[in-house]
Coordinates of C-alpha atoms in Angstrom, one line a residue:
M1 CA -24.0 -20.5 -13.0
L2 CA -23.1 -24.2 -12.9
P3 CA -22.0 -25.8 -9.5
R4 CA -18.4 -26.2 -10.8
Q5 CA -18.3 -22.5 -12.0
L6 CA -19.7 -21.4 -8.6
S7 CA -17.1 -23.4 -6.8
D8 CA -14.2 -22.0 -8.8
F9 CA -15.5 -18.5 -8.3
L10 CA -15.8 -18.8 -4.5
Y11 CA -12.3 -20.4 -4.5
R12 CA -10.9 -17.3 -6.3
V13 CA -12.8 -15.0 -3.9
Q14 CA -11.4 -16.8 -0.9
T15 CA -7.8 -16.7 -2.2
A16 CA -8.2 -13.0 -3.3
A17 CA -9.4 -12.1 0.2
Q18 CA -6.4 -13.9 1.7
V19 CA -4.1 -11.9 -0.6
V20 CA -5.7 -8.7 0.5
V21 CA -5.2 -9.5 4.2
L22 CA -1.5 -10.4 3.6
M23 CA -1.0 -7.3 1.4
Y24 CA -2.4 -4.7 3.7
T25 CA -1.5 -6.0 7.1
G26 CA 2.0 -7.4 6.5
M27 CA 1.2 -10.3 8.9
R28 CA 3.5 -13.3 8.9
Y29 CA 2.4 -16.8 8.0
S30 CA 2.5 -17.8 11.7
E31 CA 0.1 -14.9 12.4
V32 CA -2.5 -15.1 9.6
V33 CA -3.0 -18.8 10.3
G34 CA -4.3 -17.8 13.7
L35 CA -7.1 -15.8 12.3
K36 CA -10.5 -17.3 13.0
R37 CA -14.2 -16.2 12.7
G38 CA -14.7 -13.3 15.0
C39 CA -11.2 -12.0 14.8
L40 CA -12.4 -8.7 13.5
T41 CA -13.3 -6.3 16.3
Y42 CA -14.0 -2.6 16.6
R43 CA -12.1 -0.8 19.3
D44 CA -11.1 2.7 20.1
G45 CA -12.6 4.0 16.9
F46 CA -11.0 1.6 14.4
N47 CA -11.2 -2.0 13.2
V48 CA -8.5 -4.4 14.4
L49 CA -7.7 -8.0 13.7
K50 CA -6.7 -10.3 16.5
S51 CA -4.8 -13.5 15.9
T52 CA -5.1 -16.4 18.3
V53 CA -1.8 -18.0 17.5
V54 CA 1.3 -16.1 18.9
K55 CA 4.8 -17.5 18.7
H56 CA 6.6 -17.7 22.1
K57 CA 3.9 -15.6 23.7
S58 CA 4.7 -14.5 27.3
N59 CA 2.2 -14.1 30.0
D60 CA 3.2 -10.5 30.7
L61 CA 2.2 -9.2 27.3
P62 CA -0.9 -7.0 27.3
A63 CA -4.1 -8.5 26.1
D64 CA -4.2 -6.4 23.0
Y65 CA -0.6 -6.8 21.9
D66 CA -1.2 -9.1 18.9
E67 CA -3.6 -6.9 17.0
W68 CA -3.3 -5.4 13.6
I69 CA -5.0 -2.3 12.1
A70 CA -7.7 -3.4 9.7
T71 CA -8.6 -0.8 7.0
D72 CA -11.9 -1.0 5.2
V73 CA -10.7 -3.2 2.4
V74 CA -9.1 -5.6 4.9
A75 CA -12.4 -5.7 6.9
D76 CA -14.3 -6.5 3.7
A77 CA -11.8 -9.3 2.9
I78 CA -12.3 -10.7 6.4
N79 CA -16.1 -10.6 6.0
C80 CA -15.7 -12.6 2.8
L81 CA -13.5 -15.2 4.5
E82 CA -15.9 -15.6 7.4
I83 CA -18.8 -16.2 5.1
I84 CA -16.9 -18.9 3.2
S85 CA -15.6 -20.4 6.4
E86 CA -19.2 -20.8 7.6
A87 CA -20.0 -22.8 4.5
T88 CA -16.9 -25.0 4.8
F89 CA -17.4 -25.5 8.6
N90 CA -13.8 -24.5 9.1
R91 CA -13.3 -21.7 11.7
F92 CA -9.9 -20.8 10.4
L93 CA -9.9 -18.1 7.8
F94 CA -6.7 -19.1 6.1
S95 CA -7.9 -22.6 5.4
G96 CA -8.6 -24.7 2.3
F97 CA -11.8 -24.7 0.4
D98 CA -12.8 -28.2 1.3
T99 CA -15.5 -28.7 3.9
V100 CA -14.9 -30.5 7.2
K101 CA -17.2 -32.5 9.4
N102 CA -17.2 -30.1 12.3
E103 CA -15.3 -27.0 13.4
E104 CA -13.1 -29.0 15.8
E105 CA -11.5 -30.9 12.9
G106 CA -10.8 -27.7 11.0
C107 CA -7.3 -26.5 10.5
A108 CA -5.4 -23.7 8.7
L109 CA -3.3 -24.2 5.6
S110 CA 0.3 -25.1 6.0
N111 CA 3.0 -22.7 4.9
T112 CA 3.7 -24.8 1.9
G113 CA 0.0 -25.1 1.1
L114 CA -0.6 -21.4 1.3
S115 CA 2.5 -20.6 -0.8
S116 CA 1.2 -23.1 -3.4
R117 CA -2.2 -21.5 -3.4
L118 CA -0.8 -18.0 -3.8
R119 CA 1.4 -19.1 -6.8
K120 CA -1.6 -20.7 -8.5
Y121 CA -3.7 -17.6 -8.0
L122 CA -0.9 -15.5 -9.5
I123 CA -0.8 -17.7 -12.6
T124 CA -4.6 -17.3 -12.9
I125 CA -4.6 -13.5 -12.9
D126 CA -1.4 -13.1 -14.8
E127 CA -2.9 -12.9 -18.3
N128 CA 0.2 -11.5 -19.9
D129 CA 2.8 -13.7 -18.2
E130 CA 4.4 -10.6 -16.6
W131 CA 5.0 -12.5 -13.3
A132 CA 5.9 -15.9 -14.7
D133 CA 9.2 -16.1 -12.9
W134 CA 7.9 -14.9 -9.5
D135 CA 8.2 -17.2 -6.5
L136 CA 5.4 -15.9 -4.4
H137 CA 5.1 -16.7 -0.7
P138 CA 3.3 -15.1 2.3
H139 CA 6.4 -13.1 3.4
S140 CA 6.6 -11.5 -0.1
F141 CA 3.6 -9.2 0.8
R142 CA 5.4 -8.0 4.0
H143 CA 8.3 -6.7 2.0
T144 CA 6.0 -5.2 -0.6
L145 CA 4.0 -3.3 2.1
V146 CA 7.2 -1.9 3.5
H147 CA 8.2 -0.7 0.0
L148 CA 4.8 1.0 -0.7
L149 CA 4.7 2.6 2.8
A150 CA 8.2 3.9 2.2
R151 CA 7.3 5.3 -1.2
A152 CA 4.4 7.2 0.6
E153 CA 7.1 8.7 2.9
V154 CA 5.2 7.7 6.0
G155 CA 8.4 7.3 7.9
L156 CA 10.2 4.4 9.6
P157 CA 8.5 4.8 13.0
Y158 CA 5.1 4.3 11.4
I159 CA 6.2 1.4 9.3
T160 CA 7.8 -0.3 12.3
R161 CA 4.6 0.2 14.2
H162 CA 2.3 -1.0 11.4
L163 CA 4.4 -4.1 10.7
K164 CA 4.6 -5.0 14.4
H165 CA 0.9 -4.7 15.2
A166 CA -1.2 -1.9 16.6
H167 CA 1.1 -1.6 19.7
M168 CA 4.7 -1.5 18.8
R169 CA 6.5 -1.2 22.1
L170 CA 9.8 -2.9 22.7
S171 CA 9.3 -2.6 26.4
Y172 CA 6.5 -5.2 26.1
I173 CA 9.0 -7.8 24.8
P174 CA 10.2 -9.9 27.7
D175 CA 14.0 -10.2 28.5
S176 CA 13.9 -13.9 27.4
V177 CA 13.2 -12.7 23.8
T178 CA 14.8 -9.2 23.8
I179 CA 15.3 -7.2 20.6
G180 CA 15.8 -10.3 18.6
Y181 CA 12.1 -11.2 18.8
G182 CA 11.1 -12.4 15.4
N183 CA 14.4 -11.1 14.0
L184 CA 13.1 -7.6 14.6
K185 CA 16.4 -5.9 14.5
Y186 CA 17.3 -7.4 11.2
F187 CA 13.8 -6.6 9.9
I188 CA 14.2 -3.0 10.9
L189 CA 17.4 -2.8 9.0
A190 CA 15.7 -4.4 6.0
K191 CA 13.0 -1.8 6.2
A192 CA 15.6 0.9 6.2
T193 CA 17.1 -0.6 3.0
G194 CA 13.6 -0.8 1.5
I195 CA 13.0 2.8 2.3
K196 CA 16.2 3.8 0.5
E197 CA 15.3 1.7 -2.6
A198 CA 11.8 3.3 -2.7
R199 CA 13.1 6.8 -2.3
T200 CA 15.7 6.1 -5.1
E201 CA 12.9 5.0 -7.4
M202 CA 10.9 8.1 -6.5
L203 CA 13.9 10.4 -7.1
Q204 CA 14.6 8.8 -10.5
N205 CA 11.0 9.5 -11.5
I206 CA 11.4 13.1 -10.4
Y207 CA 15.0 14.0 -11.2
G208 CA 16.2 11.2 -13.5
E209 CA 17.4 11.9 -17.0
N210 CA 14.5 10.1 -18.6
A211 CA 11.9 11.3 -16.1
R212 CA 8.5 12.2 -17.6
V213 CA 6.7 14.8 -15.6
A214 CA 3.5 16.9 -16.0
G215 CA 1.5 19.5 -14.2
A216 CA 1.7 23.3 -14.3
G217 CA 5.1 23.2 -12.6
A218 CA 6.6 20.6 -14.9
A219 CA 8.4 22.9 -17.3
K220 CA 10.0 25.0 -14.5
H221 CA 10.9 21.8 -12.6
V222 CA 12.7 20.3 -15.6
E223 CA 14.5 23.5 -16.3
R224 CA 15.7 23.9 -12.7
T225 CA 16.7 20.2 -12.5
E226 CA 18.7 20.2 -15.7
D227 CA 20.4 23.5 -14.8
F228 CA 21.4 22.0 -11.4
F229 CA 22.9 18.9 -12.8
R230 CA 24.7 20.8 -15.6
G231 CA 26.0 23.2 -12.9
I232 CA 27.6 20.4 -10.9
G233 CA 28.7 18.5 -14.0
V234 CA 26.9 15.3 -13.2
S235 CA 25.2 13.0 -15.8
G236 CA 24.6 9.4 -16.7
E237 CA 25.6 6.9 -14.0
D238 CA 27.0 9.7 -11.9
R239 CA 23.6 11.2 -11.8
D240 CA 22.1 7.9 -10.7
D241 CA 24.7 7.6 -8.0
Y242 CA 23.9 11.1 -6.8
L243 CA 20.2 10.4 -6.6
A244 CA 20.9 7.1 -4.7
R245 CA 22.9 9.1 -2.1
L246 CA 20.2 11.8 -1.9
A247 CA 17.7 9.0 -1.1
E248 CA 19.4 8.5 2.2
S249 CA 18.2 11.9 3.4
G250 CA 14.7 11.7 1.9
V251 CA 12.7 13.1 -1.0
P252 CA 12.9 17.0 -1.1
M253 CA 9.3 17.3 -2.2
V254 CA 6.0 16.7 -0.4
P255 CA 3.8 13.8 -1.7
T256 CA 0.2 14.8 -2.4
G257 CA -2.8 12.9 -3.6
F258 CA -1.8 13.7 -7.2
G259 CA 1.9 13.8 -7.2
L260 CA 4.5 16.0 -5.5
C261 CA 4.6 19.5 -4.2
G262 CA 7.7 21.7 -4.3
C263 CA 6.2 24.6 -2.3
N264 CA 7.7 25.4 1.1
H265 CA 4.5 26.1 3.1
A266 CA 6.7 26.9 6.1
D267 CA 8.0 30.0 4.3
V268 CA 5.1 32.3 5.3
E269 CA 6.4 35.3 3.5
A270 CA 6.8 33.5 0.2
V271 CA 3.4 31.8 0.5
E272 CA 1.7 35.1 1.2
K273 CA 3.4 36.7 -1.8
D274 CA 2.4 33.9 -4.2
P275 CA -0.3 31.8 -2.5
P276 CA -0.8 28.4 -4.0
P277 CA -4.4 27.2 -4.7
C278 CA -4.4 24.7 -1.8
Y279 CA -3.6 24.1 1.8
G280 CA -0.8 21.6 1.4
D281 CA -2.4 18.3 0.2
Y282 CA -5.9 19.7 0.7
R283 CA -7.4 20.9 -2.6
C284 CA -4.2 20.2 -4.6
R285 CA -4.5 21.6 -8.1
P286 CA -1.6 20.4 -10.2
D287 CA -3.2 21.6 -13.4
I288 CA -2.8 25.2 -12.4
C289 CA -0.2 25.3 -9.6
E290 CA 3.4 26.0 -10.6
H291 CA 4.7 24.0 -7.6
A292 CA 3.0 20.8 -8.6
V293 CA 4.9 18.0 -10.4
I294 CA 3.2 14.9 -11.6
T295 CA 5.3 11.7 -12.3
E296 CA 4.4 8.4 -13.8
D297 CA 3.8 7.1 -10.3
S298 CA 0.7 9.4 -10.2
I299 CA -1.1 7.8 -13.2
P300 CA -3.1 5.2 -11.2
S301 CA -4.3 7.8 -8.7
I302 CA -5.2 10.3 -11.4
Q303 CA -6.9 7.6 -13.5
K304 CA -9.2 6.7 -10.6
R305 CA -10.1 10.4 -10.0
Y306 CA -10.8 10.8 -13.7
E307 CA -13.1 7.8 -13.7
H308 CA -14.9 9.2 -10.7
A309 CA -15.3 12.6 -12.3
C310 CA -16.7 11.0 -15.4
K311 CA -19.4 9.2 -13.3
Q312 CA -20.2 12.4 -11.5
V313 CA -20.8 14.2 -14.7
E314 CA -23.6 11.7 -15.6
A315 CA -24.9 11.3 -12.0
P316 CA -28.5 12.6 -11.6
D317 CA -27.8 13.7 -8.0
Q318 CA -24.9 15.8 -9.3
A319 CA -26.8 17.7 -12.0
H320 CA -26.5 21.0 -10.0
A321 CA -22.7 20.6 -10.1
R322 CA -22.3 19.2 -13.6
K323 CA -20.3 22.2 -14.8
H324 CA -17.8 21.7 -11.9
W325 CA -17.4 18.0 -12.6
I326 CA -16.9 18.6 -16.3
S327 CA -14.1 21.0 -15.5
V328 CA -12.5 18.5 -13.1
R329 CA -12.8 15.7 -15.7
D330 CA -11.2 17.7 -18.4
S331 CA -8.3 18.9 -16.3
L332 CA -7.6 15.3 -15.1
K333 CA -7.8 14.1 -18.7
E334 CA -5.3 16.7 -19.7
L335 CA -2.9 15.6 -16.9
L336 CA -3.2 12.0 -17.9
D337 CA -2.4 12.8 -21.5
S338 CA 0.5 15.0 -20.6
V339 CA 2.2 12.5 -18.3
Q340 CA 1.6 9.5 -20.6
S341 CA 2.8 11.3 -23.8

């Protein structure tokens, strides 16, 4: 690899790692620019990121207030940024790619500089011009994370806590800042709106007129759904409005690793009479369970499981379980074909 090619590759790695941190933490610009080498620590059984720059920080805040949960992929991204920062002699992880004379002269990217870098990176990876009209900036990832967490139905309390660091306690916020700290009250309202939008999208994929579903319970699900809407005389835009209103109270199905489950596991009598092949999300078998419904949203997850099963079929250390993996692979392939057809 030529020096220029290596430089371009490391630049892309640095930017991709910065994108991962923004995407999976929901940190603001003012928070990520405070990340320096050594910001990743292991405490109480999990990795956390600690930012050294805190807007309007009060002395009565706890020492661990400004920390963010770091999942494995975020930890990997931080490790990449730390390695590159050692080569550039810039202790700030959200910095440029140019080297500095010493660490004391290092600084983080400006908000404009980071936004410009993100847009250039988007153009680089957008091979089909699908995002040509996007105006990407650091805060975009915060809203996207809210949307994805909402679609996973993790609930507003968890989202609020995740977006406001590892310790979301309003009692920690001093009176001088109150509930308006960082526009928190407006952001909570924005999250509530994002949750409704995410739920509406999920409901359209489950109960919409053009919804494509698969799984052993797909036929029964479609039949029940169409009977219901015919019974109440709702169709077209009225059906869309109905689903939008329904989104305010949540999705009446349980998300699983594959798709959605319509089984009421709290109904002990019904479960004992017709036991499903699982324990809730554990050992979900949508290929044989009549309660399972697979939507288009499930395709990426099923695809990854299918690719994993294909590898296991050929893996030498799984020779003893090859028949099992072939069965898993074939059932997943059938699910993919049915939901994509």
